[in-house]
Tab-separated table of C-alpha atoms and ligand atoms in Angstrom:
chain	number	residue	atom	x	y	z
S	1	MET	CA	65.068	171.396	143.791
S	2	ARG	CA	67.439	174.240	143.126
S	3	PHE	CA	66.735	175.538	146.599
S	4	LEU	CA	67.625	172.169	148.094
S	5	LYS	CA	70.891	172.018	146.129
S	6	THR	CA	71.875	175.476	147.290
S	7	ALA	CA	71.048	174.616	150.853
S	8	LEU	CA	73.085	171.437	150.665
S	9	LEU	CA	76.012	173.259	149.124
S	10	ALA	CA	75.899	175.955	151.776
S	11	GLY	CA	75.771	173.287	154.451
S	12	ALA	CA	78.762	171.461	152.985
S	13	LEU	CA	80.738	174.686	152.774
S	14	ALA	CA	79.967	175.486	156.392
S	15	VAL	CA	81.188	172.050	157.458
S	16	THR	CA	84.390	172.441	155.432
S	17	ALA	CA	85.029	175.840	156.988
S	18	LEU	CA	84.498	174.389	160.426
S	19	VAL	CA	86.809	171.445	159.787
S	20	SER	CA	89.603	173.629	158.468
S	21	ALA	CA	89.232	176.064	161.368
S	22	TYR	CA	89.584	173.102	163.701
S	23	ALA	CA	92.599	171.815	161.794
S	24	GLN	CA	94.279	175.199	162.077
S	25	GLU	CA	93.889	175.460	165.804
S	26	THR	CA	97.257	174.932	167.443
S	27	LYS	CA	97.264	173.054	170.731
S	28	ILE	CA	100.387	172.508	172.768
S	29	GLY	CA	100.813	170.394	175.885
S	30	PHE	CA	103.026	171.242	178.871
S	31	ILE	CA	103.517	168.380	181.328
S	32	VAL	CA	105.477	168.855	184.566
S	33	LYS	CA	106.584	166.371	187.210
S	34	GLN	CA	105.739	168.473	190.267
S	35	PRO	CA	102.888	170.886	189.592
S	36	GLU	CA	102.788	172.212	193.175
S	37	GLU	CA	106.432	173.380	193.059
S	38	PRO	CA	106.657	177.156	192.470
S	39	TRP	CA	109.292	176.713	189.748
S	40	PHE	CA	106.843	174.675	187.651
S	41	GLN	CA	103.969	177.050	188.418
S	42	ASP	CA	106.149	179.814	187.008
S	43	GLU	CA	107.058	177.799	183.930
S	44	TRP	CA	103.358	177.296	183.253
S	45	LYS	CA	102.643	180.970	183.856
S	46	PHE	CA	105.175	182.022	181.241
S	47	ALA	CA	104.035	179.317	178.802
S	48	ASP	CA	100.510	180.738	179.183
S	49	GLN	CA	101.908	184.119	178.245
S	50	ALA	CA	103.311	182.659	175.003
S	51	ALA	CA	99.946	180.990	174.290
S	52	LYS	CA	98.143	184.295	174.715
S	53	GLU	CA	100.566	186.143	172.466
S	54	LYS	CA	100.516	183.584	169.657
S	55	GLY	CA	96.905	182.513	170.046
S	56	PHE	CA	97.410	178.807	170.685
S	57	THR	CA	95.795	176.633	173.335
S	58	LEU	CA	98.033	175.403	176.137
S	59	VAL	CA	97.087	172.152	177.858
S	60	LYS	CA	98.811	171.868	181.243
S	61	ILE	CA	99.031	168.524	183.008
S	62	GLY	CA	100.874	167.482	186.166
S	63	ALA	CA	102.344	163.954	186.100
S	64	GLU	CA	104.068	162.850	189.292
S	65	ASP	CA	104.904	159.344	188.115
S	66	GLY	CA	105.434	157.295	184.976
S	67	GLU	CA	101.931	155.918	184.826
S	68	LYS	CA	100.349	159.369	185.029
S	69	LEU	CA	102.780	160.627	182.434
S	70	MET	CA	101.936	157.911	179.911
S	71	SER	CA	98.197	158.498	180.255
S	72	ALA	CA	98.762	162.271	180.081
S	73	ILE	CA	100.450	161.830	176.698
S	74	ASP	CA	97.518	159.728	175.425
S	75	ASN	CA	95.195	162.366	176.782
S	76	LEU	CA	97.007	165.061	174.785
S	77	GLY	CA	96.759	162.914	171.662
S	78	ALA	CA	93.021	162.439	172.181
S	79	GLN	CA	92.540	166.215	172.567
S	80	GLY	CA	94.108	166.919	169.179
S	81	VAL	CA	97.287	168.442	170.602
S	82	GLN	CA	100.114	168.602	168.046
S	83	GLY	CA	103.172	168.791	170.284
S	84	PHE	CA	104.211	168.962	173.926
S	85	ILE	CA	106.938	169.975	176.312
S	86	VAL	CA	107.669	167.739	179.272
S	87	CYS	CA	109.648	167.728	182.503
S	88	THR	CA	109.439	164.021	183.252
S	89	PRO	CA	109.181	162.526	186.756
S	90	ASP	CA	111.836	160.000	185.719
S	91	VAL	CA	114.432	160.573	183.002
S	92	LYS	CA	114.877	156.817	182.472
S	93	LEU	CA	111.417	156.730	180.896
S	94	GLY	CA	113.052	158.404	177.877
S	95	PRO	CA	112.536	155.704	175.225
S	96	GLY	CA	108.982	155.036	176.479
S	97	ILE	CA	108.086	158.734	176.289
S	98	ILE	CA	109.434	158.979	172.749
S	99	ALA	CA	107.425	155.911	171.669
S	100	LYS	CA	104.255	157.270	173.302
S	101	ALA	CA	104.698	160.652	171.609
S	102	GLU	CA	105.187	158.974	168.236
S	103	ALA	CA	102.154	156.731	168.716
S	104	ASN	CA	100.083	159.888	169.271
S	105	SER	CA	101.772	161.825	166.410
S	106	LEU	CA	103.005	164.437	168.880
S	107	LYS	CA	106.127	166.530	168.533
S	108	LEU	CA	108.252	166.290	171.679
S	109	MET	CA	110.553	168.646	173.548
S	110	THR	CA	111.914	168.332	177.078
S	111	VAL	CA	112.562	170.996	179.681
S	112	ASP	CA	114.678	170.929	182.881
S	113	ASP	CA	115.339	167.163	183.046
S	114	ARG	CA	116.859	165.591	179.939
S	115	LEU	CA	115.755	162.124	178.871
S	116	VAL	CA	118.288	159.322	178.997
S	117	SER	CA	118.410	156.054	177.059
S	118	ALA	CA	118.731	152.562	178.527
S	119	ASP	CA	122.516	153.015	178.885
S	120	GLY	CA	122.035	156.251	180.852
S	121	LYS	CA	123.287	158.542	178.086
S	122	PRO	CA	121.333	161.711	177.215
S	123	ILE	CA	118.970	161.272	174.263
S	124	GLU	CA	120.242	163.926	171.884
S	125	SER	CA	117.515	163.627	169.259
S	126	VAL	CA	114.878	165.283	171.473
S	127	PRO	CA	115.183	169.088	171.676
S	128	HIS	CA	115.935	170.100	175.247
S	129	MET	CA	116.207	173.229	177.358
S	130	GLY	CA	117.945	172.838	180.701
S	131	ILE	CA	120.142	174.839	183.029
S	132	SER	CA	123.949	174.810	182.757
S	133	ALA	CA	123.999	172.610	185.809
S	134	THR	CA	127.724	172.356	186.581
S	135	LYS	CA	128.281	176.098	186.231
S	136	ILE	CA	125.292	176.915	188.375
S	137	GLY	CA	126.464	174.404	190.974
S	138	GLU	CA	129.854	176.130	190.955
S	139	ALA	CA	128.128	179.464	191.544
S	140	VAL	CA	126.417	177.901	194.574
S	141	GLY	CA	129.782	176.645	195.854
S	142	GLN	CA	131.349	180.058	195.320
S	143	ALA	CA	128.552	181.799	197.221
S	144	ILE	CA	128.990	179.376	200.122
S	145	VAL	CA	132.776	179.875	200.191
S	146	GLU	CA	132.379	183.662	200.224
S	147	GLU	CA	129.872	183.540	203.051
S	148	MET	CA	132.185	181.227	205.033
S	149	LYS	CA	135.001	183.740	204.575
S	150	ALA	CA	132.751	186.633	205.588
S	151	ARG	CA	131.883	184.758	208.773
S	152	GLY	CA	135.515	183.838	209.404
S	153	TRP	CA	134.922	180.061	209.336
S	154	LYS	CA	137.801	177.632	208.994
S	155	PRO	CA	136.941	174.997	206.355
S	156	GLU	CA	138.132	172.113	208.558
S	157	GLU	CA	135.541	172.848	211.246
S	158	VAL	CA	132.578	172.836	208.865
S	159	GLY	CA	130.306	170.019	207.696
S	160	ALA	CA	128.555	170.003	204.329
S	161	ILE	CA	125.156	168.471	203.575
S	162	ARG	CA	124.984	167.276	199.986
S	163	VAL	CA	121.226	166.898	199.565
S	164	SER	CA	121.249	164.401	196.738
S	165	TYR	CA	118.954	162.931	194.134
S	166	ASP	CA	121.509	160.994	192.152
S	167	GLN	CA	119.120	159.287	189.728
S	168	LEU	CA	118.750	162.685	188.043
S	169	PRO	CA	121.869	163.703	186.073
S	170	THR	CA	121.265	167.465	186.378
S	171	ALA	CA	121.053	167.021	190.169
S	172	VAL	CA	124.435	165.285	190.237
S	173	ASP	CA	126.021	167.969	188.050
S	174	ARG	CA	124.658	170.720	190.301
S	175	VAL	CA	125.918	169.298	193.603
S	176	GLU	CA	129.246	168.178	192.134
S	177	GLY	CA	129.766	171.690	190.759
S	178	ALA	CA	129.313	173.057	194.273
S	179	ILE	CA	131.613	170.441	195.794
S	180	SER	CA	134.427	171.163	193.326
S	181	VAL	CA	134.512	174.793	194.482
S	182	LEU	CA	134.338	173.864	198.175
S	183	LYS	CA	137.242	171.457	197.779
S	184	ALA	CA	139.292	173.979	195.793
S	185	ASN	CA	138.878	176.268	198.815
S	186	GLY	CA	140.162	173.821	201.397
S	187	PHE	CA	136.964	171.986	202.330
S	188	LYS	CA	137.712	168.484	203.588
S	189	ALA	CA	136.181	165.712	201.453
S	190	GLU	CA	135.449	163.642	204.589
S	191	ASN	CA	133.283	166.452	205.980
S	192	ILE	CA	130.903	166.311	203.010
S	193	PHE	CA	127.921	164.051	203.754
S	194	ASP	CA	125.339	162.668	201.402
S	195	ALA	CA	121.682	163.239	202.325
S	196	PRO	CA	119.747	161.257	199.695
S	197	GLN	CA	116.187	162.521	199.311
S	198	ALA	CA	113.389	160.153	198.316
S	199	LYS	CA	111.575	162.902	196.401
S	200	THR	CA	112.669	166.331	195.238
S	201	ASP	CA	110.667	168.309	197.767
S	202	THR	CA	111.388	170.099	201.029
S	203	GLU	CA	109.975	167.425	203.294
S	204	ALA	CA	112.116	164.675	201.792
S	205	ALA	CA	115.193	166.912	202.054
S	206	LEU	CA	114.375	167.740	205.691
S	207	ASN	CA	114.209	164.039	206.544
S	208	ALA	CA	117.440	163.239	204.714
S	209	ALA	CA	119.364	166.174	206.209
S	210	THR	CA	118.148	165.412	209.745
S	211	VAL	CA	119.799	161.988	209.551
S	212	VAL	CA	123.123	163.583	208.585
S	213	LEU	CA	122.993	166.238	211.314
S	214	ASN	CA	122.186	163.676	213.993
S	215	ALA	CA	124.955	161.360	212.817
S	216	HIS	CA	127.574	164.136	212.994
S	217	ALA	CA	126.458	166.142	215.981
S	218	GLY	CA	130.101	166.953	216.797
S	219	LEU	CA	130.214	169.448	213.927
S	220	LYS	CA	128.700	172.791	214.908
S	221	LYS	CA	128.902	174.749	211.666
S	222	TRP	CA	127.190	173.579	208.484
S	223	VAL	CA	126.713	174.390	204.818
S	224	ALA	CA	124.106	172.854	202.508
S	225	PHE	CA	123.446	172.628	198.795
S	226	GLY	CA	121.281	170.476	196.515
S	227	LEU	CA	119.197	170.236	193.359
S	228	ASN	CA	116.953	173.219	194.050
S	229	ASP	CA	115.667	175.644	196.681
S	230	GLU	CA	113.355	172.999	198.144
S	231	ALA	CA	116.329	170.696	198.822
S	232	VAL	CA	118.297	173.415	200.595
S	233	LEU	CA	115.263	174.692	202.505
S	234	GLY	CA	114.783	171.151	203.780
S	235	ALA	CA	118.365	171.134	205.081
S	236	VAL	CA	117.881	174.560	206.665
S	237	ARG	CA	114.639	173.412	208.379
S	238	ALA	CA	116.544	170.333	209.613
S	239	SER	CA	119.291	172.523	211.081
S	240	GLU	CA	116.666	174.593	212.910
S	241	SER	CA	114.986	171.500	214.275
S	242	VAL	CA	118.234	170.262	215.848
S	243	GLY	CA	118.972	173.685	217.323
S	244	ILE	CA	121.644	175.030	214.972
S	245	ALA	CA	121.433	178.842	214.901
S	246	PRO	CA	121.195	180.700	211.563
S	247	ALA	CA	124.664	182.107	212.297
S	248	ASN	CA	126.010	178.532	212.043
S	249	MET	CA	124.198	177.520	208.874
S	250	ILE	CA	124.838	178.528	205.261
S	251	GLY	CA	122.447	177.152	202.655
S	252	VAL	CA	122.452	178.281	199.037
S	253	GLY	CA	119.741	177.036	196.698
S	254	ILE	CA	118.952	177.022	192.998
S	255	GLY	CA	115.695	178.371	191.568
S	256	GLY	CA	114.587	181.697	192.961
S	257	ALA	CA	110.845	181.111	192.788
S	258	ASP	CA	108.423	181.718	195.678
S	259	SER	CA	109.967	179.101	197.980
S	260	ALA	CA	113.178	181.142	198.113
S	261	ILE	CA	111.581	184.570	197.935
S	262	ASN	CA	109.250	183.850	200.864
S	263	GLU	CA	112.280	182.832	202.887
S	264	PHE	CA	114.012	186.132	202.079
S	265	LYS	CA	110.884	188.011	203.113
S	266	LYS	CA	110.968	186.599	206.644
S	267	PRO	CA	111.688	189.344	209.184
S	268	ALA	CA	114.860	187.647	210.457
S	269	ALA	CA	117.523	186.037	208.286
S	270	THR	CA	117.553	182.226	208.332
S	271	GLY	CA	120.302	179.809	207.334
S	272	PHE	CA	119.034	180.102	203.767
S	273	VAL	CA	121.560	182.672	202.627
S	274	GLY	CA	121.059	182.818	198.884
S	275	THR	CA	119.817	181.212	195.719
S	276	VAL	CA	121.066	181.109	192.174
S	277	ILE	CA	118.042	182.423	190.322
S	278	ILE	CA	117.341	180.622	187.077
S	279	SER	CA	114.810	181.732	184.493
S	280	PRO	CA	111.348	180.147	184.438
S	281	LYS	CA	110.561	182.682	181.728
S	282	ARG	CA	113.071	181.154	179.331
S	283	HIS	CA	112.084	177.621	180.320
S	284	GLY	CA	108.331	178.269	180.065
S	285	TYR	CA	107.833	181.045	177.539
S	286	GLU	CA	110.662	180.144	175.194
S	287	THR	CA	110.015	176.390	175.073
S	288	ALA	CA	106.315	177.017	174.409
S	289	LEU	CA	107.201	179.480	171.667
S	290	ASN	CA	109.703	177.051	170.156
S	291	MET	CA	107.115	174.278	170.131
S	292	TYR	CA	104.591	176.638	168.549
S	293	ASP	CA	107.067	177.485	165.783
S	294	TRP	CA	107.678	173.799	165.219
S	295	VAL	CA	103.983	172.912	165.004
S	296	ALA	CA	102.693	175.964	163.157
S	297	ASN	CA	105.687	176.934	161.010
S	298	ASN	CA	107.590	173.662	160.787
S	299	LYS	CA	110.648	175.323	162.318
S	300	GLU	CA	112.525	172.750	164.372
S	301	PRO	CA	113.887	173.962	167.708
S	302	GLU	CA	117.565	173.891	168.587
S	303	LYS	CA	118.563	170.524	169.977
S	304	LEU	CA	120.124	171.816	173.180
S	305	ILE	CA	119.773	175.127	174.982
S	306	LEU	CA	121.426	175.616	178.374
S	307	THR	CA	120.385	178.627	180.414
S	308	SER	CA	122.357	180.494	183.055
S	309	GLY	CA	121.667	181.784	186.555
S	310	ALA	CA	122.447	184.729	188.807
S	311	LEU	CA	123.110	184.699	192.540
S	312	ALA	CA	120.621	186.533	194.741
S	313	LYS	CA	120.479	187.148	198.482
S	314	ARG	CA	118.002	188.717	200.877
S	315	ASP	CA	119.118	192.212	199.951
S	316	THR	CA	119.597	191.738	196.196
S	317	TYR	CA	116.851	189.417	194.994
S	318	GLU	CA	114.486	192.169	193.868
S	319	ALA	CA	117.086	193.712	191.583
S	320	VAL	CA	118.237	190.342	190.222
S	321	ARG	CA	114.656	189.300	189.423
S	322	LYS	CA	114.064	192.587	187.662
S	323	ASP	CA	117.175	192.062	185.544
S	324	LEU	CA	115.931	188.603	184.555
S	325	GLY	CA	112.461	189.955	183.715
S	326	ILE	CA	110.712	187.625	186.156
S	327	GLU	CA	109.131	190.015	188.648
K	401	LIG	C1	114.785	170.191	187.983
K	401	LIG	C2	114.373	170.482	189.409
K	401	LIG	C3	113.536	171.746	189.471
K	401	LIG	C4	114.244	172.897	188.773
K	401	LIG	C5	114.563	172.518	187.357
K	401	LIG	C6	115.340	173.625	186.642
K	401	LIG	O1	113.670	169.783	187.253
K	401	LIG	O2	113.652	169.404	189.959
K	401	LIG	O3	113.293	172.098	190.803
K	401	LIG	O4	115.428	173.190	189.451
K	401	LIG	O5	115.352	171.322	187.344
K	401	LIG	O6	115.749	173.244	185.369
């Protein structure tokens, strides 16, 4: 009898130990809208680094549309995740995402694309890390203006492709930042053409930019800017396909991940002149760390963190990446 009691007690203790070990395990989700894009691959890579350092489990899910996103959040809840970071495929899903997170008792932070409410205003209650979009757009504009000057171009003979994705506020801020600098340097407003992309990838940008180039074939010199490197690469590919030489094309992107770096590594320079490198390390590593601190130590993250960027070109990107710690 005594033996049985002891055995039962030992068994109960073992179960308790197991349960509390399970309860202590920290699991954090990281959902991104475009998992194949190098920027998001890098964010995940750096989030993994944080997970390794702190000893939590990172659950990475790609969600290209609202439906996938909603089931991804349920999926995280079912796996016993305590909090997640998301770059949503659609910022207007904001209130729905918040409700879904609450229903699954998940802490929520956003990265890159900030949620908006029904009236289109940013939802300030959800901690967010994004880039300082206007400033970075201005840096793009400045880089374009300097390259135009170096090539001796007159602003009035140049067309600009504004690769646009206007349903995303950070995209608008980025391109408008670039435009403000172009205009301040004598660029004619009527020579700036919208190329609305259906998706934020290179193919969609190529299609959109091709329409603009064909519609304004009288202009022989072009500049291009957009949301990210993929947008600008699309415009550069479009210029090549209609026979515009690299000497007559100036594209400056935003990002600095593999899409841009591979372009710089090509033996001959293309119309993709530069990129403002932003930090996937801060966006991946730091957000994951902040979420970990929130879940494990009840330390709430700052409500809004805006990160900066640094211009890089073919001949400077290695040094700039080193400076940013993202080699
Ligand atoms: C958006 C873009 C990405 C990247 C991030 C940076 O999400 O779609 O390509 O530029 O912003 O914050």
